Coordinates of C-alpha atoms in Angstrom, one line a residue:
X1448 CA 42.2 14.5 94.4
X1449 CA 41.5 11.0 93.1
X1450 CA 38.2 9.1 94.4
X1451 CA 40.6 6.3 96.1
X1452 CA 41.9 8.7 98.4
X1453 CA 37.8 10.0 99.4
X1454 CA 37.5 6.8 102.4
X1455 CA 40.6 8.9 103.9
X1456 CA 38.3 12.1 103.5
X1457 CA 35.4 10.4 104.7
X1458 CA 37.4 9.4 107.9
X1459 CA 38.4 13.3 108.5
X1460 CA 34.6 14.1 107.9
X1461 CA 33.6 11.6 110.6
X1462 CA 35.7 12.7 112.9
X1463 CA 35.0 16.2 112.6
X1464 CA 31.2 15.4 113.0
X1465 CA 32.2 13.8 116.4
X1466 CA 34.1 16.4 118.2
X1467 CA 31.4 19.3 116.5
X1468 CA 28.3 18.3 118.8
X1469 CA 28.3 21.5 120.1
X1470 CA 25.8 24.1 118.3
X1471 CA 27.0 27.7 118.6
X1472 CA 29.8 29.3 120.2
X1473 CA 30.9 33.1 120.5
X1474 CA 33.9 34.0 118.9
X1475 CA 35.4 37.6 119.3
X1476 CA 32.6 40.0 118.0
X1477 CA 30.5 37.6 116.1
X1478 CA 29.5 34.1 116.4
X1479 CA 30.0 30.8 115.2
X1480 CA 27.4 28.0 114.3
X1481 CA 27.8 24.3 114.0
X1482 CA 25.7 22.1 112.6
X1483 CA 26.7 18.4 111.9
X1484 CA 24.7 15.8 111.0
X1485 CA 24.8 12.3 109.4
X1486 CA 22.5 11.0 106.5
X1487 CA 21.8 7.3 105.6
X1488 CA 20.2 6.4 102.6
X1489 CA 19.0 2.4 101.3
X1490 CA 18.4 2.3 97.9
X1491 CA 16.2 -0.2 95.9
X1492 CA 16.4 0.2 92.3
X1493 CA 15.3 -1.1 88.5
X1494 CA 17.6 -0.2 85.5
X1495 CA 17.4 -0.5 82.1
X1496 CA 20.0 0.9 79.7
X1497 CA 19.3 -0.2 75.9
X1498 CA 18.3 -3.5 74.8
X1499 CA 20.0 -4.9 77.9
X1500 CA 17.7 -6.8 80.2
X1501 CA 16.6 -4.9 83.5
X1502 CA 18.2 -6.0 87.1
X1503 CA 16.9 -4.7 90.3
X1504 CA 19.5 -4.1 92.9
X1505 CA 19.5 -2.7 96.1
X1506 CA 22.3 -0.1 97.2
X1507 CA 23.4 1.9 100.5
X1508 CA 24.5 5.3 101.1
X1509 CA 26.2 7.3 104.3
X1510 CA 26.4 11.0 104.0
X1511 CA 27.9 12.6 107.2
X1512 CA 27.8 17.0 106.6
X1513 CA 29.7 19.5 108.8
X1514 CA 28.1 23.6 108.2
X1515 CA 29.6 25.7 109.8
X1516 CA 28.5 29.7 109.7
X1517 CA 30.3 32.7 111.1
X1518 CA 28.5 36.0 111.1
X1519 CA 30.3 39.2 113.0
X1520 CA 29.4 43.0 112.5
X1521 CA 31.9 43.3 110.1
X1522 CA 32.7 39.8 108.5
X1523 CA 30.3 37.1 107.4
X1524 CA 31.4 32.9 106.5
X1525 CA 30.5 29.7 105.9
X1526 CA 31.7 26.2 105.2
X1527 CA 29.8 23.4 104.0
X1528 CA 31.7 19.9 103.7
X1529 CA 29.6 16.5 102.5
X1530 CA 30.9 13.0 102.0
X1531 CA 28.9 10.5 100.2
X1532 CA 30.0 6.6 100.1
X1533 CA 28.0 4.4 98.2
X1534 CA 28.1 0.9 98.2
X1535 CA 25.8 -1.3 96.2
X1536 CA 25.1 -4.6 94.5
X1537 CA 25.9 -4.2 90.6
X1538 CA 28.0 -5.0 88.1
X1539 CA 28.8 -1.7 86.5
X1540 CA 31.7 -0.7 86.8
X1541 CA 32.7 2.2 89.6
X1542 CA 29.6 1.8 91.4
X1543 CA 31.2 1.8 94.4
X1544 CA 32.3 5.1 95.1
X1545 CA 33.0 7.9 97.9
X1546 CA 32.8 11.9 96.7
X1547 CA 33.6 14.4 99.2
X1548 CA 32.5 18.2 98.5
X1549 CA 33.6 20.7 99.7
X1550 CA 31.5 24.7 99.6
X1551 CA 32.8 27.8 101.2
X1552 CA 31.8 31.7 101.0
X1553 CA 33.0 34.7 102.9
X1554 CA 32.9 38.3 103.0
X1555 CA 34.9 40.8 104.9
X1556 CA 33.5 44.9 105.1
X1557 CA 37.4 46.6 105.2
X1558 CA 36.0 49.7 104.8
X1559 CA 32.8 50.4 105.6
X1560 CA 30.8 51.5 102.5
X1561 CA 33.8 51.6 100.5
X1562 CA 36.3 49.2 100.6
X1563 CA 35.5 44.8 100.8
X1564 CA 36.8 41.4 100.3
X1565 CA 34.8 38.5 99.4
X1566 CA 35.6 34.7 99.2
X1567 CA 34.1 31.9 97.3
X1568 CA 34.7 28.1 96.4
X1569 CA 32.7 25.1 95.4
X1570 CA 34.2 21.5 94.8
X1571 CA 31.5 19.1 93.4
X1572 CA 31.1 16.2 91.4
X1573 CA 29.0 16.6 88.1
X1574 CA 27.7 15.3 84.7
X1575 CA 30.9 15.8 82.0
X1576 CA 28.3 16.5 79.9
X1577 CA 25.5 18.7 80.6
X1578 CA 23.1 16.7 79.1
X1579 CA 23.7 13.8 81.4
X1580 CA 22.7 16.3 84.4
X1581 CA 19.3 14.7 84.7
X1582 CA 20.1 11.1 84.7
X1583 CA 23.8 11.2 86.4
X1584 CA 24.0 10.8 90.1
X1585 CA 26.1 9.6 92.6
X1586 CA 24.0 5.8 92.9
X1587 CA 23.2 5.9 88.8
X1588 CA 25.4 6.5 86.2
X1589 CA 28.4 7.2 89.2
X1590 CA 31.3 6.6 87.0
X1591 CA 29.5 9.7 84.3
X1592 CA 30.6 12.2 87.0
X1593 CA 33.9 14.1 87.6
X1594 CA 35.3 16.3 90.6
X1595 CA 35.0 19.6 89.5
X1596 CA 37.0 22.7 91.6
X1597 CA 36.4 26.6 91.6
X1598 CA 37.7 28.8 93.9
X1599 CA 37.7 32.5 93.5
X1600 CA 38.6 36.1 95.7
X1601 CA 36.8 39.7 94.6
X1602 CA 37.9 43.7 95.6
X1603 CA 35.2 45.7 95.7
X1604 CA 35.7 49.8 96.1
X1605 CA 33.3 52.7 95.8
X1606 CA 33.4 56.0 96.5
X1607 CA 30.7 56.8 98.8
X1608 CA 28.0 60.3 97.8
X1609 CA 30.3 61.1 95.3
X1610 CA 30.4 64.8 94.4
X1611 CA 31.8 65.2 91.4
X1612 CA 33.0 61.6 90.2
X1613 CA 32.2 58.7 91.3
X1614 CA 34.3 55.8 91.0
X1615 CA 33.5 51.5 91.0
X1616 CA 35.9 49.0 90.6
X1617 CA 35.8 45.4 91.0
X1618 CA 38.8 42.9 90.6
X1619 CA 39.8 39.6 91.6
X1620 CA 41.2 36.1 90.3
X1621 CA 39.1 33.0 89.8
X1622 CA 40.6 29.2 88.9
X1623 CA 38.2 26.5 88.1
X1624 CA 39.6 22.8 87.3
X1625 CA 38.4 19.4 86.4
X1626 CA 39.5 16.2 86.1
X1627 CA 38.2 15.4 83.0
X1628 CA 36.5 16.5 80.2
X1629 CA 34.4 16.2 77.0
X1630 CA 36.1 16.6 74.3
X1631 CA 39.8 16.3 75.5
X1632 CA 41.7 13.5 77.2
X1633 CA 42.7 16.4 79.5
X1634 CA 40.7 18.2 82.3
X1635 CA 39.7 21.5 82.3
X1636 CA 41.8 24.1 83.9
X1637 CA 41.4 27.8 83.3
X1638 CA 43.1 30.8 85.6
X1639 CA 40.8 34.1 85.3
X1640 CA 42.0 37.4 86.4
X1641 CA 38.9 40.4 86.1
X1642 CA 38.7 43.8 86.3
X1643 CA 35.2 45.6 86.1
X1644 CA 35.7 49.0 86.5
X1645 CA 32.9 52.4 86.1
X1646 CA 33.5 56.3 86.2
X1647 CA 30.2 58.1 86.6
X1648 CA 29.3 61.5 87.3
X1649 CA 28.5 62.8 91.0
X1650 CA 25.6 64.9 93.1
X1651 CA 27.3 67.7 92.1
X1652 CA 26.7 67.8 88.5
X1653 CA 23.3 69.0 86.9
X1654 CA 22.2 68.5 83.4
X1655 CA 24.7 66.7 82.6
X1656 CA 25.4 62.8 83.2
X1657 CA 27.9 60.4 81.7
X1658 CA 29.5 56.5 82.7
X1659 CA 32.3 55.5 80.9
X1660 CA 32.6 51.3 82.1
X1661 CA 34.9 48.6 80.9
X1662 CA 35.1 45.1 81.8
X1663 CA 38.7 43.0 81.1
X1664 CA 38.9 39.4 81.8
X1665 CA 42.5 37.8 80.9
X1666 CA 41.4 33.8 80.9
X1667 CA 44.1 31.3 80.8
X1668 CA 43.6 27.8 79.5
X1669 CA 46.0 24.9 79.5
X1670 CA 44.7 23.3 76.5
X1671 CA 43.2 25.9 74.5
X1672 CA 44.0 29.2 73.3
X1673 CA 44.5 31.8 76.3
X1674 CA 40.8 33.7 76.2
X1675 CA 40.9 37.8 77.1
X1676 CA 38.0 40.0 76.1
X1677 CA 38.0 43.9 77.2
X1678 CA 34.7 45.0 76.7
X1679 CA 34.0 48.9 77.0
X1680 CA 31.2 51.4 77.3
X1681 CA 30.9 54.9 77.3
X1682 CA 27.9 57.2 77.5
X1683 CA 27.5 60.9 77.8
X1684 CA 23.8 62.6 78.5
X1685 CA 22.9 66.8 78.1
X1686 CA 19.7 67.8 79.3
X1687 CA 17.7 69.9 76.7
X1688 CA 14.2 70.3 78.5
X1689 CA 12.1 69.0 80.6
X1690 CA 12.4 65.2 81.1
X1691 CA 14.5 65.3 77.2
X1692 CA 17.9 64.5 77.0
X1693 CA 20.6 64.5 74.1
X1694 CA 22.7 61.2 74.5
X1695 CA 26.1 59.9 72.4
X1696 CA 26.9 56.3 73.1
X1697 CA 29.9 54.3 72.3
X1698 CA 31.3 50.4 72.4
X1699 CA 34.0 48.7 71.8
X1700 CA 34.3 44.3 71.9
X1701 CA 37.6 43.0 71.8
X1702 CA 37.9 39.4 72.6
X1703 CA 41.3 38.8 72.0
X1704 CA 41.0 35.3 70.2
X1705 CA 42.2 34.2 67.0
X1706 CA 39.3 32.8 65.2
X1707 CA 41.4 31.3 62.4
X1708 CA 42.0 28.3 65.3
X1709 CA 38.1 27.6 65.4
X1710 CA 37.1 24.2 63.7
X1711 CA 35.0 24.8 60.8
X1712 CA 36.1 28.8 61.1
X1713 CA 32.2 29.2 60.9
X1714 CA 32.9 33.1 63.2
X1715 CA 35.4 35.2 61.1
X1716 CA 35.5 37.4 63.6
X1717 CA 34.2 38.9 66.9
X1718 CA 35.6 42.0 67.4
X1719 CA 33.4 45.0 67.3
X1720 CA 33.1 48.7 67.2
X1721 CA 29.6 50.8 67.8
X1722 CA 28.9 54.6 68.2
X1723 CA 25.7 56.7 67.8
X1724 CA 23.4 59.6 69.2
X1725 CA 20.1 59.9 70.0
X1726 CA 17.1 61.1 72.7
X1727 CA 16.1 60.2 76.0
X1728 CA 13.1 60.7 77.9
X1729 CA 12.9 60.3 81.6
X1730 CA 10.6 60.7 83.6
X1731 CA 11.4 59.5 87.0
X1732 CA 14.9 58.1 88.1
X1733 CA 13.8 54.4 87.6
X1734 CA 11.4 55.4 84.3
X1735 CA 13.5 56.4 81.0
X1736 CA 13.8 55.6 77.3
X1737 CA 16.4 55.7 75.2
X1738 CA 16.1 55.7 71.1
X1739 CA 19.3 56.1 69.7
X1740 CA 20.5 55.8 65.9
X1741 CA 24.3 53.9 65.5
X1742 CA 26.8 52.5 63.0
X1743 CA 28.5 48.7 63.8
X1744 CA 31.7 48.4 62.5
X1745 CA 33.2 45.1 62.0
X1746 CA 36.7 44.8 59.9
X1747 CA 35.5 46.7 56.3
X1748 CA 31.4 46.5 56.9
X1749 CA 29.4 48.9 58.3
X1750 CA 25.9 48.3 59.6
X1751 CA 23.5 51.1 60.3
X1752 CA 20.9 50.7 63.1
X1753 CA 18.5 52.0 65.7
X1754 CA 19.1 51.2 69.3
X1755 CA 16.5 51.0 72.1
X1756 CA 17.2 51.0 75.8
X1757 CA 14.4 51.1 78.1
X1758 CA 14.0 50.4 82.1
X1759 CA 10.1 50.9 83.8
X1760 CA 9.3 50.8 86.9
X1761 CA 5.4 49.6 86.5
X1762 CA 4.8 49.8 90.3
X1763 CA 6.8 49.1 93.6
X1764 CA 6.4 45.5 92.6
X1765 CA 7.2 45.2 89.0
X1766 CA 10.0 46.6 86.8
X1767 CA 11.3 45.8 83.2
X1768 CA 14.7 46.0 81.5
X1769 CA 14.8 45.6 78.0
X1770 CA 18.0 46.7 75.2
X1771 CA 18.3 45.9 71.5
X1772 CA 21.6 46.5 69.4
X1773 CA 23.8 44.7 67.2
X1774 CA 27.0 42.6 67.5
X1775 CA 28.8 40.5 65.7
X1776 CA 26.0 37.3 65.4
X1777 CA 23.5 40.3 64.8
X1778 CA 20.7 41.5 66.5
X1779 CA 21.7 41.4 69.9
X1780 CA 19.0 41.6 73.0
X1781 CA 18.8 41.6 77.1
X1782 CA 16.1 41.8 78.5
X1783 CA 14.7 41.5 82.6
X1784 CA 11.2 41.4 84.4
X1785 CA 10.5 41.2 88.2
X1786 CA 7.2 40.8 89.9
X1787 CA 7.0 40.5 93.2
X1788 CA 3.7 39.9 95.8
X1789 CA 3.7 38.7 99.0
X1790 CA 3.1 35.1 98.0
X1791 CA 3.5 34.8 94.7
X1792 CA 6.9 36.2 92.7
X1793 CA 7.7 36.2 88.8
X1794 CA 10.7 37.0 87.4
X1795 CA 11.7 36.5 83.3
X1796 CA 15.8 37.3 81.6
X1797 CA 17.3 36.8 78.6
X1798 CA 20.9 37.0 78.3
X1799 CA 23.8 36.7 75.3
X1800 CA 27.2 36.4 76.1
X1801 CA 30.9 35.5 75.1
X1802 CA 31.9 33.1 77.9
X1803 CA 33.7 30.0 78.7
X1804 CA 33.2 27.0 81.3
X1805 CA 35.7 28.6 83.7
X1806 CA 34.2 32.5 83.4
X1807 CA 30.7 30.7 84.0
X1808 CA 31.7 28.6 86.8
X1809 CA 31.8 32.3 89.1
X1810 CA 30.0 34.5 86.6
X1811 CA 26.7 33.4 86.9
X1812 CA 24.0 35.0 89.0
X1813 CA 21.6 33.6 91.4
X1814 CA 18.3 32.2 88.5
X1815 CA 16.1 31.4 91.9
X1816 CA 13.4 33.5 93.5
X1817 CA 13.8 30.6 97.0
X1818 CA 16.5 31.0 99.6
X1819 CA 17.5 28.0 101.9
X1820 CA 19.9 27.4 104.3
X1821 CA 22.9 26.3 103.2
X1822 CA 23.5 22.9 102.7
X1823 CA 19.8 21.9 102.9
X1824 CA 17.9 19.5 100.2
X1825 CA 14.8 20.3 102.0
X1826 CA 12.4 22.4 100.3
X1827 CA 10.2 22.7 102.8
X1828 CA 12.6 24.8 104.7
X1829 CA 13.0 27.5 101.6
X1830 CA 11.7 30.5 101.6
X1831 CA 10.6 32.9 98.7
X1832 CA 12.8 36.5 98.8
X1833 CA 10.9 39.5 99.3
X1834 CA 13.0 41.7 96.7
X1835 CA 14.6 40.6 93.3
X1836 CA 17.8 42.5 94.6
X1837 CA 17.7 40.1 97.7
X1838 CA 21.0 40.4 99.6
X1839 CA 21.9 36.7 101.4
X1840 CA 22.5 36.3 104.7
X1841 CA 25.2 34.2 106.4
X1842 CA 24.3 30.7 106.2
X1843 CA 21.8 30.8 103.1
X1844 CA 22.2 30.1 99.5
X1845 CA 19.9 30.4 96.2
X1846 CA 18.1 27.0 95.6
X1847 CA 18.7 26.7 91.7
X1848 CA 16.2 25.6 89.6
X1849 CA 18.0 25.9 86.4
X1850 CA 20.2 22.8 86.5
X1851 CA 21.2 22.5 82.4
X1852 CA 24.9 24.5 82.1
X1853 CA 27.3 23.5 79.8
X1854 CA 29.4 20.7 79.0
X1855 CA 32.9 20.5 81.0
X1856 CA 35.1 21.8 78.1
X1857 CA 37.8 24.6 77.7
X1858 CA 36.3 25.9 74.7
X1859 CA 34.8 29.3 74.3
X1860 CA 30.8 29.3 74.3
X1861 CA 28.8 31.5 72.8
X1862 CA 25.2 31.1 74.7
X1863 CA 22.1 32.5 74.3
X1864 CA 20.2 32.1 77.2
X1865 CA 15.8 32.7 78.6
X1866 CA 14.7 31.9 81.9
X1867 CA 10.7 32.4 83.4
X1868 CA 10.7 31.7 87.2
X1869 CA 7.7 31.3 88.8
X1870 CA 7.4 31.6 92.6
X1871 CA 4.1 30.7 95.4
X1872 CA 5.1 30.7 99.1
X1873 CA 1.9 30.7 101.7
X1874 CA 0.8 29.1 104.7
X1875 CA 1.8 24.8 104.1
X1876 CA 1.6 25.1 100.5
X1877 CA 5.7 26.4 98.1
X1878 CA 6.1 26.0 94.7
X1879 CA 8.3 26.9 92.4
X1880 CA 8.4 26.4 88.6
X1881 CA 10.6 27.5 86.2
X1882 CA 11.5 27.0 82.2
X1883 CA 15.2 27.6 80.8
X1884 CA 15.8 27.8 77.0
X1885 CA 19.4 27.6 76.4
X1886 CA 21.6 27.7 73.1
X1887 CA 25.4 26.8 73.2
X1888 CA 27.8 27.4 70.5
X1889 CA 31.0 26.0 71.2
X1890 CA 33.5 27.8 68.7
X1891 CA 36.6 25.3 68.9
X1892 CA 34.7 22.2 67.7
X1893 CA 31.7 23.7 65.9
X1894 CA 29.1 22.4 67.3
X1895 CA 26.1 23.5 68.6
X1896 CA 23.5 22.4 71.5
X1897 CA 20.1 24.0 72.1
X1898 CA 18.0 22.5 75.5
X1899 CA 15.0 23.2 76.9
X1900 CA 13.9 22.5 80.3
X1901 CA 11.4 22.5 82.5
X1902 CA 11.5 22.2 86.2
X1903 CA 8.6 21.8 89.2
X1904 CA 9.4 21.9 93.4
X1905 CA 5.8 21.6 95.5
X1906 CA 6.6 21.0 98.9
X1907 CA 3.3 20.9 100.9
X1908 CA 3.2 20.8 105.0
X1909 CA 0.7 18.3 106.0
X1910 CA 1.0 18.8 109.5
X1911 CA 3.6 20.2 111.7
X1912 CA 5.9 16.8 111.4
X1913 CA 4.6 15.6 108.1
X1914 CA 5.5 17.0 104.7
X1915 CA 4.7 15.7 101.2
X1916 CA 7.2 16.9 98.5
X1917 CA 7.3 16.4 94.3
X1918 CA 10.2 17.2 92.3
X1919 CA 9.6 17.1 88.5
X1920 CA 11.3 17.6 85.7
X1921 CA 11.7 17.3 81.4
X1922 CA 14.9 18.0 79.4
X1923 CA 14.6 18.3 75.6
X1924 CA 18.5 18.9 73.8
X1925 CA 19.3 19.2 70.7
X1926 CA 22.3 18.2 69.2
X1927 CA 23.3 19.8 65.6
X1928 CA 27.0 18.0 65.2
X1929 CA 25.2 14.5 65.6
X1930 CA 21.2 15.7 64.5
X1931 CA 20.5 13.3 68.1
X1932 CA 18.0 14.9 70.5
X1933 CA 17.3 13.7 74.1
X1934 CA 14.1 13.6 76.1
X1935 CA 14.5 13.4 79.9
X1936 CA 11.8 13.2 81.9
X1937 CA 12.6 12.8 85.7
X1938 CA 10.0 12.7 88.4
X1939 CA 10.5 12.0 92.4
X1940 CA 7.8 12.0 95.0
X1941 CA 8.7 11.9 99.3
X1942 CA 7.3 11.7 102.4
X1943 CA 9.1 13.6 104.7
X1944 CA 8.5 13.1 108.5
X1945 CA 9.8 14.2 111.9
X1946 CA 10.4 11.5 114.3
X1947 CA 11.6 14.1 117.1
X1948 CA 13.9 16.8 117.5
X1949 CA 16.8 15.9 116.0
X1950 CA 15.9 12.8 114.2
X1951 CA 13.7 12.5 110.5
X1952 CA 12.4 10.5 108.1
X1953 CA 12.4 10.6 104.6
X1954 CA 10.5 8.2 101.9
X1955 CA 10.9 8.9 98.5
X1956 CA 10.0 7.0 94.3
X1957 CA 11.8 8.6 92.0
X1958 CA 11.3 7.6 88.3
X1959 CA 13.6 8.8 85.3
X1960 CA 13.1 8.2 81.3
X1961 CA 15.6 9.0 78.7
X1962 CA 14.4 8.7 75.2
X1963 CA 17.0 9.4 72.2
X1964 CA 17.5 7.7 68.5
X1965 CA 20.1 6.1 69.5
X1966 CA 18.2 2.7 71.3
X1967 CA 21.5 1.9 73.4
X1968 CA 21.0 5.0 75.0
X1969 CA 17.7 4.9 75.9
X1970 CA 17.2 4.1 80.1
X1971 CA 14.8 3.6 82.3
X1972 CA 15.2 3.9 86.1
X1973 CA 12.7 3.3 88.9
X1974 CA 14.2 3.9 92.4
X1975 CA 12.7 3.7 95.8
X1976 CA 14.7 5.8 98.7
X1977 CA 14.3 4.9 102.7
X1978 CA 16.4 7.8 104.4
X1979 CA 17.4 8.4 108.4
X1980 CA 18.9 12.0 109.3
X1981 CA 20.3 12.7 112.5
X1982 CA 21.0 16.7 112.9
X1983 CA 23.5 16.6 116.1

């Protein structure tokens, strides 16, 4: 859907909001939740792009929201649906605009235990490229942004106490789309169909323990090469005494590309093969490690190796995951830590995957240790989870910290990815701070990005209608196609007050730096935000 059509949208949106007053109503076995509420936003700004002279301007926003949240016994939903026109005093081009977004998640128990359905979809406007994600918005920079689609369904069986085998599968189909992107005069638009399926041994069996897994992903690209990767594990475990255990692994990566399409042909090939045997000690169910010696084969080499798989459980509140092996870039790691107290929560990953913008657009986990009700830009009314297996309710979401993804692009990515969350939640005070390295090879074009960012929410309660709020954050990326780098640094502080029930205030100054080598790219933007919201 084109922006022209958005005022139409926008006129839908409005009218929903009207006839939605009403808060909650029951329906069947569960009930429904409305909230609408209408947003309006004045804008006075200062922008300086380059050598060309600054101009402040002035600029007006409307942002009318309709949530809507469904929770039954058996069945959980919600919708989310945002319009944002902005009107304003400039000459850039497409600075008038109107974006309408659109969020949904559902989840049905078929069988309980065994047998569910789950939902998903998110339509959004965002940076085409990921770099831009700090400086881009809907009032700066508009015309940077494209309408971005994903919408995705998942089965999920299991068998329940399995005695003898027990059996997980996982399937579904996920499309994402955009309407444009980086590196093509094309959008993006990928079809994924997934399988993730795991055999495992039941209560029934004793000194002996196996899991065979495999994971197959057949994505579909319009403009690139079709993308399918069956990745497969199998592992079998005899008990020799005590807490000792003899163990044979095996894996096999096949990611059905042909690499001779790659620009540059820099990877000759991905596909790998890995088998070995070795000793485990465990200790307790959630205490083991694993030391195992292997061979990698990849086409006519061979490379010999030794493995190590370890998970610890330090104490109720802190537990560690942590693998080495090889593949076909080399040494290969993951690696996890939670902490969790009841104020203060850590958590640490590391991650390196195969992927591509349309796997990533469902793929990717929750990097947050704050849940918020969904649809909320309001700090203050986060909360920090109690577990780092938290399980979201209907009506919340995961606020994400880690806003640097990837360009919009059909190409396979190969990423390499770190993340240190740090969590404080008690009595007025939240805070949350977190640092994401990140390293994108896009095979395709050959090229290569590596960011760094760091991030800072503090949302402090003055008293019970007054809030003070600072958002903070710095971007470094690296570019090795065009040897450019870009430093972001982006800071807002706001005053948030209550005026009554339904009616509040928010005052904000935001300020935003990007420095490059490039001169003409260099910006400067200071911005001061006067906001009304009216929850219905």
């Amino acid at each position: 859907m084109s922006v022209n059509t958005a005022p139409i949208i926008r006129n839908k949106v409005l009218i929903a909001v009207a006839l939605a007053c009403g808060s909650a109503s029951s329906v069947g076995a569960g009930e429904i939740k409305i909230a609408p509420s209408i947003t309006t936003s004045g804008y006075y700004y200062n922008t300086e792009i380059g050598a060309e002279s600054s101009e402040a301007t002035e600029a007006v926003a409307l942002i009318p929201q309709l949530v809507s949240i469904y929770n039954g016994r058996n069945a959980s939903a919600s919708v989310v649906v945002t319009n944002t026109t902005v009107e304003q005093r400039s000459a850039l081009p497409e600075s008038d605009k109107s974006f309408t977004e659109l969020s949904y998640n559902a989840s049905v128990t078929l069988i309980e235990n065994v047998l569910s359905l789950s939902l998903y979809g998110n339509h959004e406007y965002r940076a085409i490229d990921a770099s831009q994600n700090l400086v881009s918005d809907k009032v700066l920079a508009s015309g940077g942004l494209t309408k971005t689609k994903t919408d995705g369904a998942q089965l999920q069986f299991i068998t329940p106490n399995p005695k003898k085998v027990g059996i997980l599968i996982r399937g579904g189909f996920s499309q994402s789309k955009s309407d444009d992107a980086l590196v093509s005069q094309n959008g993006v638009n990928g079809k994924n169909t997934f399988v993730n399926a795991s055999l495992y041994q039941g209560n029934n069996f004793k000194g002996l323990s196996f899991l065979l897994s495999t994971q197959i992903n057949d994505t579909k690209r319009e403009f690139s090469q079709d993308f399918s990767s069956n990745l497969t594990n199998a592992r079998i475990s005899f008990n020799l005494l005590n807490d000792v255990s003899f163990v044979l692994i095996g894996s096999d990566s096949d990611y059905g590309l042909d690499e001779s399409e790659f620009e540059g042909n820099q990877r000759q090939n991905l596909d790998t093969t890995s088998y070995g045997a070795g000793f485990t000690w465990q200790s307790t169910d959630e205490n083991s490690i694993e030391i195992t010696y292997n061979q990698l084969e990849e086409d006519d080499t061979s490379t010999r190796y030794v493995g190590l798989n370890t998970q610890w459980a330090f104490s109720e509140r802190t537990a560690m995951q942590f693998t080495y092996g090889k593949r076909f870039y080399g040494d290969a790691y993951t690696f996890s830590l939670d902490y969790k107290l009841k104020s203060f929560s850590a958590s640490a990953s590391y991650l390196e995957d195969v992927t591509s913008y349309s796997r990533l657009s469902f793929e990717e986990g929750p990097s947050s240790l704050f849940v918020c009700p969904i649809g909320s830009i309001d700090f203050a009314e986060c909360f920090q989870t109690s577990s780092g297996n938290y399980v979201l309710q209907a009506g919340e979401e995961f606020r994400n910290l880690n806003s640097f993804t990837t360009d919009i692009t059909d190409e396979t990515l190969f990423r390499k990815t770190g993340r240190i969350n740090l969590g404080y939640d008690k009595r007025k005070l939240k805070a949350a701070l977190s640092f994401t390295y990140n390293t994108t090879e896009y095979f395709e074009t050959n090229r290569e990005q590596t960011s760094n960012v760091t991030s800072l929410l503090l949302s402090y309660q003055m008293t019970r209608r007054n809030t003070l709020g600072l958002t903070a954050s710095y971007s470094k990326v690296d570019f090795n196609d065009t040897e450019r780098t870009d430093d972001v640094i982006n800071l807002t502080a706001n005053f948030n007050r209550k005026l009554s029930r339904q009616l509040t205030m928010d005052v904000s100054a935001r300020y935003v730096e990007r420095e490059t080598e490039d001169e003409n790219r260099d910006l400067t933007d200071s911005r001061l935000t006067v906001s009304l919201n009216y929850q219905f």
